[in-house]
PDB file of C-alpha atoms in Angstrom:
ATOM      1  CA  PRO A   4      11.948  11.212  18.197  1.00 58.00           C
ATOM      2  CA  GLY A   5      14.555  13.563  15.556  1.00 73.00           C
ATOM      3  CA  ASP A   6      13.872  13.822  12.447  1.00 87.00           C
ATOM      4  CA  PRO A   7      13.793  10.457  10.466  1.00 90.00           C
ATOM      5  CA  THR A   8      14.194  11.309   6.902  1.00 90.00           C
ATOM      6  CA  PRO A   9      18.271  11.566   6.980  1.00 91.00           C
ATOM      7  CA  GLY A  10      18.015   7.277   7.530  1.00 93.00           C
ATOM      8  CA  LEU A  11      14.493   6.604   5.277  1.00 95.00           C
ATOM      9  CA  ALA A  12      16.663   8.405   2.647  1.00 95.00           C
ATOM     10  CA  ARG A  13      19.835   5.511   3.466  1.00 94.00           C
ATOM     11  CA  TRP A  14      17.266   3.073   3.140  1.00 95.00           C
ATOM     12  CA  LEU A  15      15.575   4.228   0.678  1.00 95.00           C
ATOM     13  CA  ILE A  16      18.859   3.925  -1.653  1.00 95.00           C
ATOM     14  CA  GLY A  17      19.612   0.756  -0.470  1.00 93.00           C
ATOM     15  CA  ALA A  18      16.051  -0.763  -1.808  1.00 94.00           C
ATOM     16  CA  LEU A  19      15.472   1.011  -4.224  1.00 93.00           C
ATOM     17  CA  GLY A  20      18.713   1.290  -6.124  1.00 90.00           C
ATOM     18  CA  GLY A  21      20.978   4.616  -6.807  1.00 88.00           C
ATOM     19  CA  ASN A  22      24.040   6.667  -5.967  1.00 93.00           C
ATOM     20  CA  ALA A  23      21.970   8.761  -3.624  1.00 94.00           C
ATOM     21  CA  ALA A  24      18.293   9.155  -2.150  1.00 95.00           C
ATOM     22  CA  GLN A  25      16.586  13.470  -1.274  1.00 95.00           C
ATOM     23  CA  VAL A  26      12.594  12.940   1.196  1.00 96.00           C
ATOM     24  CA  THR A  27      11.291  15.968   0.248  1.00 95.00           C
ATOM     25  CA  ARG A  28       8.646  15.210   1.794  1.00 96.00           C
ATOM     26  CA  PHE A  29       7.554  13.073   4.679  1.00 96.00           C
ATOM     27  CA  GLU A  30       4.127  14.073   5.442  1.00 95.00           C
ATOM     28  CA  LYS A  31       1.603  12.356   7.577  1.00 93.00           C
ATOM     29  CA  LEU A  32      -2.103  11.462   5.467  1.00 90.00           C
ATOM     30  CA  GLY A  33      -5.374  11.559   6.716  1.00 82.00           C
ATOM     31  CA  GLY A  34      -7.381   8.631   7.711  1.00 72.00           C
ATOM     32  CA  GLY A  35      -5.712   5.386   9.057  1.00 64.00           C
ATOM     33  CA  ALA A  36      -7.188   4.795  12.137  1.00 67.00           C
ATOM     34  CA  ILE A  37      -5.261   1.042  11.751  1.00 78.00           C
ATOM     35  CA  GLN A  38      -1.603   1.905   9.863  1.00 87.00           C
ATOM     36  CA  GLU A  39       0.234   4.617   9.379  1.00 91.00           C
ATOM     37  CA  ASN A  40      -0.329   6.659   5.565  1.00 93.00           C
ATOM     38  CA  TRP A  41       2.845   8.975   5.251  1.00 94.00           C
ATOM     39  CA  ALA A  42       3.358  10.751   1.579  1.00 95.00           C
ATOM     40  CA  LEU A  43       6.532  10.482   0.963  1.00 96.00           C
ATOM     41  CA  ASP A  44       8.494  12.604  -2.203  1.00 96.00           C
ATOM     42  CA  VAL A  45      12.195  11.164  -3.043  1.00 96.00           C
ATOM     43  CA  VAL A  46      14.151  12.536  -5.503  1.00 96.00           C
ATOM     44  CA  LEU A  47      16.550   9.749  -6.780  1.00 95.00           C
ATOM     45  CA  SER A  48      20.259   9.719  -7.877  1.00 94.00           C
ATOM     46  CA  GLY A  49      22.010   7.212 -10.548  1.00 91.00           C
ATOM     47  CA  GLY A  50      20.360   3.885 -10.939  1.00 86.00           C
ATOM     48  CA  PRO A  51      17.463   2.150 -12.773  1.00 88.00           C
ATOM     49  CA  ARG A  52      15.287   4.749 -11.419  1.00 90.00           C
ATOM     50  CA  ALA A  53      16.780   7.095 -11.327  1.00 92.00           C
ATOM     51  CA  GLY A  54      13.959  10.728 -10.634  1.00 94.00           C
ATOM     52  CA  ARG A  55      11.720  11.859  -9.059  1.00 96.00           C
ATOM     53  CA  HIS A  56       8.827   9.778  -7.563  1.00 96.00           C
ATOM     54  CA  ALA A  57       5.683  10.095  -5.714  1.00 97.00           C
ATOM     55  CA  LEU A  58       5.495   7.490  -2.743  1.00 97.00           C
ATOM     56  CA  VAL A  59       3.403   6.047   0.456  1.00 96.00           C
ATOM     57  CA  LEU A  60       4.768   5.160   3.432  1.00 97.00           C
ATOM     58  CA  ARG A  61       2.880   2.037   5.306  1.00 95.00           C
ATOM     59  CA  THR A  62       3.683   1.613   9.096  1.00 93.00           C
ATOM     60  CA  ASP A  63       1.785   0.826  11.864  1.00 88.00           C
ATOM     61  CA  ALA A  64       0.063   2.578  13.841  1.00 83.00           C
ATOM     62  CA  PRO A  65      -0.230   3.652  17.953  1.00 78.00           C
ATOM     63  CA  SER A  66      -2.662   1.287  18.803  1.00 76.00           C
ATOM     64  CA  LEU A  67      -3.133  -2.063  17.247  1.00 71.00           C
ATOM     65  CA  VAL A  68      -5.757  -4.343  15.904  1.00 73.00           C
ATOM     66  CA  ALA A  69      -4.707  -7.892  16.556  1.00 72.00           C
ATOM     67  CA  SER A  70      -6.353  -9.365  13.716  1.00 74.00           C
ATOM     68  CA  SER A  71      -4.867  -7.380  11.013  1.00 84.00           C
ATOM     69  CA  HIS A  72      -1.838  -8.507   8.824  1.00 90.00           C
ATOM     70  CA  THR A  73       1.054  -6.996   9.609  1.00 91.00           C
ATOM     71  CA  ARG A  74       2.901  -5.127   7.511  1.00 94.00           C
ATOM     72  CA  ALA A  75       4.721  -7.777   5.735  1.00 94.00           C
ATOM     73  CA  GLN A  76       1.926  -9.708   4.926  1.00 94.00           C
ATOM     74  CA  GLU A  77      -0.164  -7.360   4.047  1.00 95.00           C
ATOM     75  CA  TYR A  78       3.120  -5.289   1.764  1.00 97.00           C
ATOM     76  CA  ALA A  79       3.239  -9.872   0.423  1.00 96.00           C
ATOM     77  CA  LEU A  80      -0.568  -9.207  -0.335  1.00 95.00           C
ATOM     78  CA  LEU A  81      -0.470  -6.444  -2.421  1.00 96.00           C
ATOM     79  CA  ARG A  82       2.583  -8.047  -4.292  1.00 96.00           C
ATOM     80  CA  SER A  83       0.653 -10.483  -5.638  1.00 95.00           C
ATOM     81  CA  ALA A  84      -2.318  -8.193  -6.343  1.00 96.00           C
ATOM     82  CA  TRP A  85      -0.507  -6.431  -8.345  1.00 96.00           C
ATOM     83  CA  ALA A  86       1.141  -9.766 -10.005  1.00 95.00           C
ATOM     84  CA  GLY A  87      -2.444 -10.461 -10.000  1.00 94.00           C
ATOM     85  CA  GLY A  88      -3.054  -7.046 -12.988  1.00 96.00           C
ATOM     86  CA  VAL A  89      -5.344  -6.057 -10.012  1.00 96.00           C
ATOM     87  CA  THR A  90      -5.035  -1.978  -9.676  1.00 94.00           C
ATOM     88  CA  VAL A  91      -3.101  -1.489  -6.986  1.00 94.00           C
ATOM     89  CA  PRO A  92      -0.214   1.042  -5.784  1.00 95.00           C
ATOM     90  CA  GLU A  93       3.387  -0.624  -6.765  1.00 97.00           C
ATOM     91  CA  PRO A  94       4.780  -2.284  -3.970  1.00 98.00           C
ATOM     92  CA  LEU A  95       8.440  -1.094  -3.711  1.00 97.00           C
ATOM     93  CA  ALA A  96      10.699  -2.239  -0.096  1.00 97.00           C
ATOM     94  CA  LEU A  97       9.721  -3.545   2.363  1.00 97.00           C
ATOM     95  CA  ALA A  98      11.687  -3.080   5.799  1.00 96.00           C
ATOM     96  CA  SER A  99      10.538  -5.224   8.051  1.00 90.00           C
ATOM     97  CA  ASP A 100      12.878  -4.736  10.870  1.00 84.00           C
ATOM     98  CA  THR A 101      12.996  -1.599  13.220  1.00 90.00           C
ATOM     99  CA  SER A 102      16.205   0.096  12.309  1.00 90.00           C
ATOM    100  CA  VAL A 103      14.592   2.799  10.257  1.00 92.00           C
ATOM    101  CA  LEU A 104      11.600   4.036  11.200  1.00 92.00           C
ATOM    102  CA  GLY A 105      11.157   1.434  15.287  1.00 92.00           C
ATOM    103  CA  LYS A 106       8.627   0.184  13.410  1.00 92.00           C
ATOM    104  CA  PRO A 107       8.382  -2.684  10.270  1.00 94.00           C
ATOM    105  CA  PHE A 108       7.630  -0.574   7.151  1.00 96.00           C
ATOM    106  CA  TYR A 109       6.953  -1.067   3.216  1.00 97.00           C
ATOM    107  CA  VAL A 110       6.526   2.242   0.843  1.00 98.00           C
ATOM    108  CA  MET A 111       4.819   1.698  -2.132  1.00 97.00           C
ATOM    109  CA  ARG A 112       3.936   4.201  -5.297  1.00 97.00           C
ATOM    110  CA  ARG A 113       1.400   6.770  -4.424  1.00 96.00           C
ATOM    111  CA  LEU A 114      -1.066   7.162  -7.216  1.00 90.00           C
ATOM    112  CA  ALA A 115      -4.098   9.703  -7.135  1.00 85.00           C
ATOM    113  CA  GLY A 116      -7.745   9.984  -7.170  1.00 80.00           C
ATOM    114  CA  THR A 117      -9.359   8.287  -4.217  1.00 77.00           C
ATOM    115  CA  ALA A 118     -10.981   5.692  -3.213  1.00 75.00           C
ATOM    116  CA  ALA A 119     -13.725   6.895   0.473  1.00 78.00           C
ATOM    117  CA  GLY A 120     -16.577   5.577  -0.957  1.00 78.00           C
ATOM    118  CA  HIS A 121     -18.629   8.038   0.750  1.00 80.00           C
ATOM    119  CA  LEU A 122     -17.109   9.901  -1.548  1.00 79.00           C
ATOM    120  CA  LEU A 123     -17.607   8.485  -5.566  1.00 77.00           C
ATOM    121  CA  VAL A 124     -21.073   8.048  -4.506  1.00 79.00           C
ATOM    122  CA  ARG A 125     -21.979  11.676  -2.893  1.00 81.00           C
ATOM    123  CA  ASP A 126     -20.546  14.331  -4.169  1.00 79.00           C
ATOM    124  CA  ASP A 127     -20.117  15.432  -7.606  1.00 80.00           C
ATOM    125  CA  ARG A 128     -16.381  16.793  -8.434  1.00 78.00           C
ATOM    126  CA  TRP A 129     -16.075  12.592  -8.187  1.00 73.00           C
ATOM    127  CA  LYS A 130     -19.529  12.126 -10.467  1.00 73.00           C
ATOM    128  CA  GLY A 131     -17.651  10.812 -13.687  1.00 74.00           C
ATOM    129  CA  ASP A 132     -19.779   7.621 -15.189  1.00 77.00           C
ATOM    130  CA  ARG A 133     -20.901   5.601 -12.254  1.00 77.00           C
ATOM    131  CA  SER A 134     -21.819   3.068 -14.178  1.00 82.00           C
ATOM    132  CA  ALA A 135     -18.147   2.556 -15.851  1.00 85.00           C
ATOM    133  CA  LEU A 136     -16.880   2.118 -12.133  1.00 83.00           C
ATOM    134  CA  ALA A 137     -19.153  -0.017 -11.248  1.00 85.00           C
ATOM    135  CA  GLN A 138     -18.225  -1.995 -14.048  1.00 92.00           C
ATOM    136  CA  ARG A 139     -14.830  -1.311 -13.712  1.00 90.00           C
ATOM    137  CA  LEU A 140     -14.748  -2.213  -9.629  1.00 91.00           C
ATOM    138  CA  GLY A 141     -16.069  -5.403 -11.307  1.00 95.00           C
ATOM    139  CA  ARG A 142     -13.398  -6.727 -13.234  1.00 96.00           C
ATOM    140  CA  GLU A 143     -11.122  -5.975  -9.904  1.00 96.00           C
ATOM    141  CA  LEU A 144     -12.910  -8.041  -7.801  1.00 95.00           C
ATOM    142  CA  ALA A 145     -12.374 -11.098 -11.019  1.00 96.00           C
ATOM    143  CA  ARG A 146      -8.666 -10.105 -10.664  1.00 96.00           C
ATOM    144  CA  ILE A 147      -8.261 -10.340  -7.201  1.00 94.00           C
ATOM    145  CA  HIS A 148     -10.901 -13.816  -7.563  1.00 91.00           C
ATOM    146  CA  LYS A 149      -8.180 -15.380  -9.678  1.00 92.00           C
ATOM    147  CA  ILE A 150      -5.602 -14.881  -6.777  1.00 89.00           C
ATOM    148  CA  ALA A 151      -6.400 -18.466  -4.646  1.00 82.00           C
ATOM    149  CA  PRO A 152      -4.015 -19.041  -2.205  1.00 76.00           C
ATOM    150  CA  PRO A 153      -2.343 -22.238  -1.554  1.00 80.00           C
ATOM    151  CA  GLN A 154       0.087 -18.924  -2.784  1.00 85.00           C
ATOM    152  CA  THR A 155       4.409 -18.635  -2.398  1.00 88.00           C
ATOM    153  CA  GLY A 156       4.247 -15.711  -0.504  1.00 90.00           C
ATOM    154  CA  LEU A 157       0.950 -16.176   1.472  1.00 92.00           C
ATOM    155  CA  GLU A 158       1.619 -18.667   3.719  1.00 91.00           C
ATOM    156  CA  PHE A 159      -0.004 -17.208   6.153  1.00 90.00           C
ATOM    157  CA  LEU A 160      -3.273 -16.991   4.386  1.00 88.00           C
ATOM    158  CA  THR A 161      -5.665 -19.523   6.170  1.00 83.00           C
ATOM    159  CA  VAL A 162      -8.485 -22.634   3.979  1.00 83.00           C
ATOM    160  CA  PRO A 163     -10.537 -23.399   4.801  1.00 84.00           C
ATOM    161  CA  SER A 164     -11.928 -26.353   5.093  1.00 87.00           C
ATOM    162  CA  GLY A 165     -15.602 -25.434   4.058  1.00 88.00           C
ATOM    163  CA  PRO A 166     -17.266 -23.004   2.725  1.00 90.00           C
ATOM    164  CA  PRO A 167     -15.346 -20.377   3.815  1.00 83.00           C
ATOM    165  CA  ALA A 168     -18.497 -17.857   5.191  1.00 88.00           C
ATOM    166  CA  LYS A 169     -19.632 -20.445   7.114  1.00 90.00           C
ATOM    167  CA  SER A 170     -15.830 -20.748   8.037  1.00 85.00           C
ATOM    168  CA  VAL A 171     -14.904 -16.892   9.216  1.00 83.00           C
ATOM    169  CA  VAL A 172     -19.104 -17.219  11.387  1.00 89.00           C
ATOM    170  CA  ALA A 173     -17.791 -20.408  13.135  1.00 85.00           C
TER     171      ALA A 173
END
């Protein structure tokens, strides 16, 4: 109901800093059956982040899956991955309340490329050096595996008492 960009621009000023913000693009991205992803182009004036920013706003879709993390939990995971050197979009700000868009959301930097595995292995536009890609993925997984609970901000993750795989199966 109505254009959400003026309220979003006001929120971005407080969340990212600056004197003014203009949302020049707010467009739903494809995919995301469980959560919605929106391309967000923003121009910030004043402050340490003044300039143009290509962002993604991630929020809940109308249908929810009970086993999904909340946006706040997902944001905490992304922050932890970013801090651990994992190649992920930089998380910038979280809106836990619903006053801006009617539901919680967070914004992160938008990265170019694709993460669609079926395209990376079959579409020659993405062929590159697939051996190097496999090695890179191994390094990224190693960085992810260094992030071990308990960790501040990730208290919502449970630590199984026995082997994790057996715990998931049970």
